[in-house]
Short mmCIF file of C-alpha atoms and ligand atoms in Angstrom, two decimals:
data_model
loop_
_atom_site.label_atom_id
_atom_site.label_comp_id
_atom_site.label_asym_id
_atom_site.label_seq_id
_atom_site.Cartn_x
_atom_site.Cartn_y
_atom_site.Cartn_z
CA UNK A 24 -87.96 -62.91 31.50
CA UNK A 25 -85.73 -60.36 29.90
CA UNK A 26 -85.11 -57.06 32.34
CA UNK A 27 -81.80 -54.92 31.73
CA UNK A 28 -79.68 -53.96 35.05
CA UNK A 29 -76.30 -52.68 35.55
CA UNK A 30 -73.19 -55.34 35.28
CA UNK A 31 -72.22 -57.12 38.71
CA UNK A 32 -69.15 -58.88 39.36
CA UNK A 33 -70.78 -62.00 38.99
CA UNK A 34 -71.88 -61.86 35.62
CA UNK A 35 -68.37 -62.03 34.60
CA UNK A 36 -67.88 -65.45 33.66
CA UNK A 37 -71.24 -65.81 31.93
CA UNK A 38 -70.15 -62.84 29.59
CA UNK A 39 -66.01 -64.03 29.41
CA UNK A 40 -67.95 -67.56 27.95
CA UNK A 41 -69.83 -65.71 25.39
CA UNK A 42 -67.12 -63.68 24.35
CA UNK A 43 -64.62 -66.05 23.43
CA UNK A 44 -66.80 -68.41 21.68
CA UNK A 45 -67.76 -65.22 19.58
CA UNK A 46 -64.75 -64.01 18.52
CA UNK A 47 -61.73 -66.07 19.32
CA UNK A 48 -59.55 -66.93 16.06
CA UNK A 49 -59.95 -70.72 15.38
CA UNK A 50 -56.59 -71.68 16.80
CA UNK A 51 -57.18 -69.81 20.27
CA UNK A 52 -60.87 -71.31 20.22
CA UNK A 53 -59.23 -74.73 20.22
CA UNK A 54 -57.66 -74.18 23.05
CA UNK A 55 -60.55 -72.80 25.83
CA UNK A 56 -57.65 -72.39 28.38
CA UNK A 57 -55.72 -69.61 25.78
CA UNK A 58 -59.18 -68.35 24.87
CA UNK A 59 -60.65 -67.35 28.21
CA UNK A 60 -57.41 -65.01 28.57
CA UNK A 61 -58.82 -63.70 25.07
CA UNK A 62 -62.04 -62.78 26.47
CA UNK A 63 -60.43 -61.41 29.83
CA UNK A 64 -58.26 -58.97 27.36
CA UNK A 65 -61.49 -57.75 25.24
CA UNK A 66 -63.86 -57.32 28.37
CA UNK A 67 -61.41 -56.07 30.29
CA UNK A 68 -60.15 -53.86 27.36
CA UNK A 69 -63.49 -52.24 27.48
CA UNK A 70 -64.40 -52.16 30.93
CA UNK A 71 -61.22 -50.16 31.71
CA UNK A 72 -62.80 -47.00 29.47
CA UNK A 73 -66.21 -47.97 31.05
CA UNK A 74 -68.77 -45.13 32.42
CA UNK A 75 -71.48 -47.97 32.62
CA UNK A 76 -72.23 -51.70 31.76
CA UNK A 77 -75.83 -52.81 31.40
CA UNK A 78 -76.54 -56.57 31.43
CA UNK A 79 -79.64 -58.57 29.46
CA UNK A 80 -80.59 -60.42 32.60
CA UNK A 81 -82.37 -63.40 31.92
CA UNK A 82 -83.90 -64.95 35.67
CA UNK A 83 -80.59 -63.67 37.36
CA UNK A 84 -77.77 -64.95 34.64
CA UNK A 85 -76.54 -62.75 32.22
CA UNK A 86 -77.57 -63.26 28.38
CA UNK A 87 -75.91 -60.69 27.05
CA UNK A 88 -73.90 -57.14 28.16
CA UNK A 89 -73.57 -53.49 26.50
CA UNK A 90 -70.45 -51.41 27.75
CA UNK A 91 -70.66 -47.98 27.54
CA UNK A 92 -67.83 -45.12 27.44
CA UNK A 93 -69.39 -41.47 28.18
CA UNK A 94 -66.57 -39.42 27.09
CA UNK A 95 -66.60 -36.99 29.92
CA UNK A 96 -62.95 -37.42 31.01
CA UNK A 97 -64.25 -39.96 33.48
CA UNK A 98 -60.90 -41.56 35.20
CA UNK A 99 -59.73 -45.05 34.14
CA UNK A 100 -60.76 -48.56 35.66
CA UNK A 101 -57.46 -49.42 37.21
CA UNK A 102 -58.13 -52.58 38.30
CA UNK A 103 -59.41 -53.52 35.18
CA UNK A 104 -55.98 -52.33 33.37
CA UNK A 105 -53.94 -54.51 35.86
CA UNK A 106 -56.65 -57.63 35.05
CA UNK A 107 -56.31 -56.73 31.23
CA UNK A 108 -52.48 -56.42 31.26
CA UNK A 109 -52.54 -60.36 33.08
CA UNK A 110 -55.03 -61.64 30.06
CA UNK A 111 -52.93 -60.49 27.78
CA UNK A 112 -49.17 -61.95 29.16
CA UNK A 113 -51.04 -65.63 30.03
CA UNK A 114 -51.85 -65.36 26.18
CA UNK A 115 -48.54 -64.37 25.06
CA UNK A 116 -47.22 -67.51 26.94
CA UNK A 117 -48.93 -69.81 23.96
CA UNK A 118 -47.62 -69.56 20.40
CA UNK A 119 -51.20 -69.29 19.27
CA UNK A 120 -52.29 -67.10 21.60
CA UNK A 121 -49.30 -64.57 20.66
CA UNK A 122 -50.06 -64.95 16.70
CA UNK A 123 -53.74 -63.66 17.50
CA UNK A 124 -52.64 -60.93 19.84
CA UNK A 125 -50.25 -59.36 16.83
CA UNK A 126 -53.34 -59.92 14.60
CA UNK A 127 -55.75 -58.02 16.77
CA UNK A 128 -53.36 -55.26 17.88
CA UNK A 129 -52.74 -54.37 13.83
CA UNK A 130 -56.68 -54.23 13.50
CA UNK A 131 -57.06 -52.11 16.82
CA UNK A 132 -54.59 -49.53 15.38
CA UNK A 133 -57.09 -49.30 12.12
CA UNK A 134 -60.16 -48.93 14.27
CA UNK A 135 -57.83 -46.23 16.11
CA UNK A 136 -56.98 -44.49 12.77
CA UNK A 137 -60.50 -44.23 11.62
CA UNK A 138 -61.88 -42.41 14.85
CA UNK A 139 -60.36 -39.35 12.66
CA UNK A 140 -63.78 -39.49 10.70
CA UNK A 141 -65.32 -38.54 14.67
CA UNK A 142 -63.23 -35.43 15.36
CA UNK A 143 -65.16 -32.17 15.92
CA UNK A 144 -68.16 -34.05 15.70
CA UNK A 145 -69.15 -34.08 19.79
CA UNK A 146 -70.15 -37.71 19.54
CA UNK A 147 -70.56 -37.89 23.74
CA UNK A 148 -70.43 -41.53 23.89
CA UNK A 149 -69.04 -44.63 22.61
CA UNK A 150 -71.10 -48.17 22.93
CA UNK A 151 -67.95 -50.48 23.13
CA UNK A 152 -68.81 -53.98 23.60
CA UNK A 153 -72.48 -55.01 22.53
CA UNK A 154 -73.02 -59.12 22.98
CA UNK A 155 -75.91 -61.40 23.66
CA UNK A 156 -74.96 -64.96 23.87
CA UNK A 157 -76.11 -67.15 20.73
CA UNK A 158 -79.53 -68.79 22.67
CA UNK A 159 -81.05 -65.34 23.22
CA UNK A 160 -79.85 -63.36 19.80
CA UNK A 161 -82.71 -62.56 17.04
CA UNK A 162 -85.73 -62.35 19.62
CA UNK A 163 -85.58 -58.55 20.55
CA UNK A 164 -83.25 -58.53 23.08
CA UNK A 165 -80.02 -56.95 21.59
CA UNK A 166 -83.32 -54.40 20.46
CA UNK A 167 -84.40 -54.13 24.05
CA UNK A 168 -81.13 -53.03 25.27
CA UNK A 169 -80.40 -50.57 22.52
CA UNK A 170 -83.36 -49.11 23.71
CA UNK A 171 -82.59 -49.07 27.27
CA UNK A 172 -78.53 -47.22 26.74
CA UNK A 173 -80.65 -44.66 24.60
CA UNK A 174 -82.70 -43.74 27.41
CA UNK A 175 -79.74 -43.88 29.80
CA UNK A 176 -77.63 -41.44 27.67
CA UNK A 177 -80.30 -39.02 27.02
CA UNK A 178 -81.00 -38.74 30.45
CA UNK A 179 -77.50 -38.00 30.81
CA UNK A 180 -77.56 -35.45 28.46
CA UNK A 181 -75.88 -37.31 25.61
CA UNK A 182 -76.88 -36.61 22.01
CA UNK A 183 -74.72 -38.23 19.62
CA UNK A 184 -73.12 -41.58 20.00
CA UNK A 185 -70.60 -43.96 17.77
CA UNK A 186 -69.62 -47.84 18.22
CA UNK A 187 -67.17 -50.06 16.08
CA UNK A 188 -67.98 -53.34 14.25
CA UNK A 189 -66.68 -55.51 11.60
CA UNK A 190 -67.33 -58.29 9.77
CA UNK A 191 -66.80 -60.87 12.72
CA UNK A 192 -70.04 -59.55 13.93
CA UNK A 193 -73.78 -59.25 12.78
CA UNK A 194 -72.73 -55.50 11.80
CA UNK A 195 -75.66 -55.33 9.38
CA UNK A 196 -77.52 -54.74 12.78
CA UNK A 197 -76.41 -51.00 13.39
CA UNK A 198 -77.74 -50.13 9.98
CA UNK A 199 -80.11 -52.39 8.26
CA UNK A 200 -82.01 -52.58 11.82
CA UNK A 201 -81.36 -49.43 14.16
CA UNK A 202 -81.10 -47.01 11.32
CA UNK A 203 -77.88 -46.15 12.25
CA UNK A 204 -75.34 -44.03 10.36
CA UNK A 205 -72.37 -45.71 8.49
CA UNK A 206 -69.07 -43.00 8.94
CA UNK A 207 -66.43 -45.14 7.73
CA UNK A 208 -65.29 -48.66 6.46
CA UNK A 209 -61.68 -49.96 5.87
CA UNK A 210 -59.75 -52.81 5.23
CA UNK A 211 -58.68 -54.29 9.11
CA UNK A 212 -55.28 -54.91 8.02
CA UNK A 213 -54.93 -58.20 10.35
CA UNK A 214 -58.00 -60.94 11.49
CA UNK A 215 -60.07 -59.95 13.87
CA UNK A 216 -62.25 -63.22 15.28
CA UNK A 217 -62.39 -65.97 12.85
CA UNK A 218 -61.84 -63.85 9.69
CA UNK A 219 -58.76 -62.35 8.29
CA UNK A 220 -58.24 -59.22 6.66
CA UNK A 221 -62.13 -58.38 7.75
CA UNK A 222 -63.62 -54.58 7.02
CA UNK A 223 -64.39 -52.44 10.11
CA UNK A 224 -66.88 -50.37 10.37
CA UNK A 225 -67.94 -47.05 12.63
CA UNK A 226 -71.47 -46.40 12.98
CA UNK A 227 -72.81 -43.56 14.74
CA UNK A 228 -76.41 -41.99 15.43
CA UNK A 229 -78.22 -39.36 17.35
CA UNK A 230 -79.24 -40.78 20.68
CA UNK A 231 -82.82 -39.63 20.65
CA UNK A 232 -83.41 -41.29 16.74
CA UNK A 233 -82.51 -45.09 19.11
CA UNK A 234 -85.11 -44.04 22.05
CA UNK A 235 -88.49 -45.34 20.48
CA UNK A 236 -87.31 -47.97 18.03
C1 LIG B 545 -75.77 -58.05 17.73
C2 LIG B 545 -76.76 -58.50 18.45
C3 LIG B 545 -76.88 -57.98 19.80
C4 LIG B 545 -78.31 -57.93 18.22
O1 LIG B 545 -78.99 -58.74 19.24
P1 LIG B 545 -80.24 -59.43 18.93
O2 LIG B 545 -81.54 -59.52 20.20
O3 LIG B 545 -79.86 -60.54 18.26
O4 LIG B 545 -80.84 -58.64 17.66
P2 LIG B 545 -83.15 -58.26 17.83
O5 LIG B 545 -83.01 -59.62 17.76
O6 LIG B 545 -83.33 -57.30 18.39
O7 LIG B 545 -82.46 -58.25 16.03
C5 LIG B 545 -83.15 -57.26 15.29
C6 LIG B 545 -83.04 -57.99 13.77
O8 LIG B 545 -81.51 -58.36 13.47
C7 LIG B 545 -81.85 -59.70 13.15
N1 LIG B 545 -80.51 -60.50 13.67
C8 LIG B 545 -80.08 -60.41 14.75
N2 LIG B 545 -79.04 -60.88 14.48
C9 LIG B 545 -78.66 -61.81 13.61
C10 LIG B 545 -77.95 -62.59 12.81
N3 LIG B 545 -76.48 -63.24 13.84
N4 LIG B 545 -77.99 -62.89 11.99
C11 LIG B 545 -79.22 -62.96 11.02
N5 LIG B 545 -80.69 -62.00 11.94
C12 LIG B 545 -80.28 -61.16 12.89
C13 LIG B 545 -83.17 -59.98 13.77
O9 LIG B 545 -83.76 -61.28 12.98
C14 LIG B 545 -84.29 -59.37 13.60
O10 LIG B 545 -84.32 -58.83 12.67
P3 LIG B 545 -86.12 -58.33 12.33
O11 LIG B 545 -86.22 -56.53 13.29
O12 LIG B 545 -85.67 -58.17 10.62
O13 LIG B 545 -87.02 -59.36 13.06
C15 LIG B 545 -77.23 -60.23 18.53
O14 LIG B 545 -77.30 -60.31 17.55
C16 LIG B 545 -75.31 -60.38 19.03
O15 LIG B 545 -75.15 -60.82 20.20
N6 LIG B 545 -74.29 -61.35 18.09
C17 LIG B 545 -72.90 -61.62 18.35
C18 LIG B 545 -72.37 -60.60 18.58
C19 LIG B 545 -72.24 -59.15 17.88
O16 LIG B 545 -72.12 -59.14 16.44
N7 LIG B 545 -72.47 -58.16 18.44
C20 LIG B 545 -72.09 -56.96 17.80
C21 LIG B 545 -70.60 -56.89 17.64
S1 LIG B 545 -70.37 -55.18 17.33
#
């Protein structure tokens, strides 16, 4: 049975495994010793600014994660910052890791630039990371997680939220299945996941619209 609960440190190995399998570029994926650092970089980058993270729990094992960042000025988690720096350093020791770093840095800059469309609009939270492992996709678990986080945000007074997605992800989920508004799309100017020059998207919605879908 699937339940939704807060992430624990013991969930991290399962989360790292699903992240690199989904998003590491092909050359890095072929080197699991490097790919694990790629996954650490992605996960710790999101956790360092997180407010709370929920996992979908399948009989005690994390089947997916959703990282939330409520924009209320909460402090950074410096323990994750240190871990992220270690992961970047480890990636940069490998030529394919270094190449991947350069590409994703470019794409992340475009992500940040595109956030202009959010300015002055009071988006109180960001869904910073959302992934299920491949055995648990397409069974309604992601939708259940979305309802769970919408209820959490509503309980914490957040009215509107946003997220980034891109073509290396199942981005149709947000528009087609959750009815979120597409605020912006633009080319990444760099690779993300296994694809070069993907399109990046920003979706947003009212929390209340997501609570009972
Ligand atoms: C995106 C994700 C979290 C959605 O969770 P999920 O549990 O698979 O989604 P649900 O089962 O609730 O799906 C809702 C709908 O999306 C469809 N869907 C979900 N993932 C799909 C996929 N990869 N391909 C095709 N359809 C998919 C489901 O079939 C379902 O359609 P229906 O309502 O018409 O039956 C999950 O698919 C996932 O982890 N994907 C890989 C990582 C990713 O892309 N994350 C988003 C990053 S921004």
